[in-house]
């Protein structure tokens, strides 16, 4: 398939002004691309950089303000690209730096900003620094870039602590010392897979190298950065480490007392980064992936730090009016207190797609996990167990509500097609290390990373000329881009219309709740006379005065049907 890019060349003053606006990020619509599953330009089964460039016209037609790229660096894919071999290069399976520059130029020509994923907590075990550390003796400068410790026990045979990694199994891995005898030696720390050794952020060399990396990509036209596990860089590791039974739970760490999650010292690093970001015009932006206690999220979003932090609360909620209102109110207040804008997200590369979650029985509550879909995956992830029609209807309503909120809206590739999760991938075709390290506990995240369907036919539904690296089900045909393009009422056209109107109606970051006698209805107003009404209930409800400019489902005799959002002006 051709990877030729055709872009409009006429001058668009509104887009040009937005590109130069230092506050463009505050209410941006940001589209996340998982590069290996977006579009395959060379037919090898993997999405690539040229594939993104080829689809810039599609991205422009969608009406987004920015693209966020999940890691595209050289990687053995021990964790889907979040195990980085070289922070200042492109994986040769995905392209070259020249391809990256072409993509950045094409996005900018279309008025679309570019956000790159940065993975600062750990490298891969194939990084040149880690290979040097393994080849160097205990106490060497090379080992000081990572976290190496002697083991416990008479011969160091026990790990320094009994901590578990996020993906299951121990958080410490023993090495053999260099030399002809290859004797058992020290242990290194890895919060994630053993192929992802943690950096030692007390080491000035590590800090300087990441400043070099941020400048490298900023100079290449990257407009902002998404910071992976931003709350995990700095560590407090005394000589005698606490046992896992003594560790505070990650979400309860309100005082920053955990030895490796959400330490106060991490903000010293981000203050340094902010100084670098502000050297550019407009300043480079950043958003923290920080799974922290709600009372501590604002520090990551500080104007003196990263400037914005992900809010995952809606992602974890049931489709429920009371939960949505509580979450929205709380997060807008947090954003106002920090000087940042809030962020809203329903789907990403780590979670079950929300069109599927909303088609499963809702089981949680505001203080619970909601319906995250993991139990469904463990039960086999059968499509027949999902009310796909209900799930999609609710997902469309939730997304339209989200687009009306003040703050940044983060979309995940494929949600504009209403894609469902692929839950029943055969064990032999899975790739996520979470599946292999936690059998019977975690199925992994492959189901939301299945390559996109661009056409209703073809060996990979238009993803590329060859087969896709993860299996696509036959039902993908009905969700393909060409099955929805210019089709009234399709999810793709709903997103296009909503994002177009959002751009036109966008104003001050204010929201006014409008009371309703029906507890299943959420009604709020934005400046410019813009109103959003969502019916979370099971019966149609009357709409207020105004002209409906878009709705997530057709109106019912002038009333708003169940599981539907409408905008009025």
XYZ file of C-alpha atoms in Angstrom, residues 8 12 23 70 78 96 151-152 176-177 203 206 212 224 228 349 351 393 403 422 430 434 453 458 461 484 520 541 566:
29
model
C -3.451 20.616 2.195
C -4.813 28.025 8.017
C -1.184 27.102 26.348
C 3.937 5.254 22.692
C 9.981 -7.393 26.822
C 14.849 5.685 11.056
C 22.246 -10.167 48.584
C 21.216 -11.362 52.014
C 27.011 -13.435 37.658
C 30.175 -11.423 38.187
C 23.496 9.547 40.104
C 21.703 9.633 34.877
C 20.327 15.372 26.899
C 5.781 17.594 24.634
C 5.995 6.905 32.035
C -2.715 0.908 25.797
C -6.637 -1.138 29.893
C -23.804 3.233 23.139
C -15.157 16.219 24.975
C -10.154 -8.589 21.606
C -0.093 -13.432 23.246
C 2.144 -9.655 32.215
C -8.787 -2.262 10.863
C -7.772 -7.945 3.277
C -8.096 -5.444 7.307
C -17.602 4.196 8.762
C -29.612 9.852 36.308
C -35.747 12.478 29.364
C -26.344 15.669 23.549
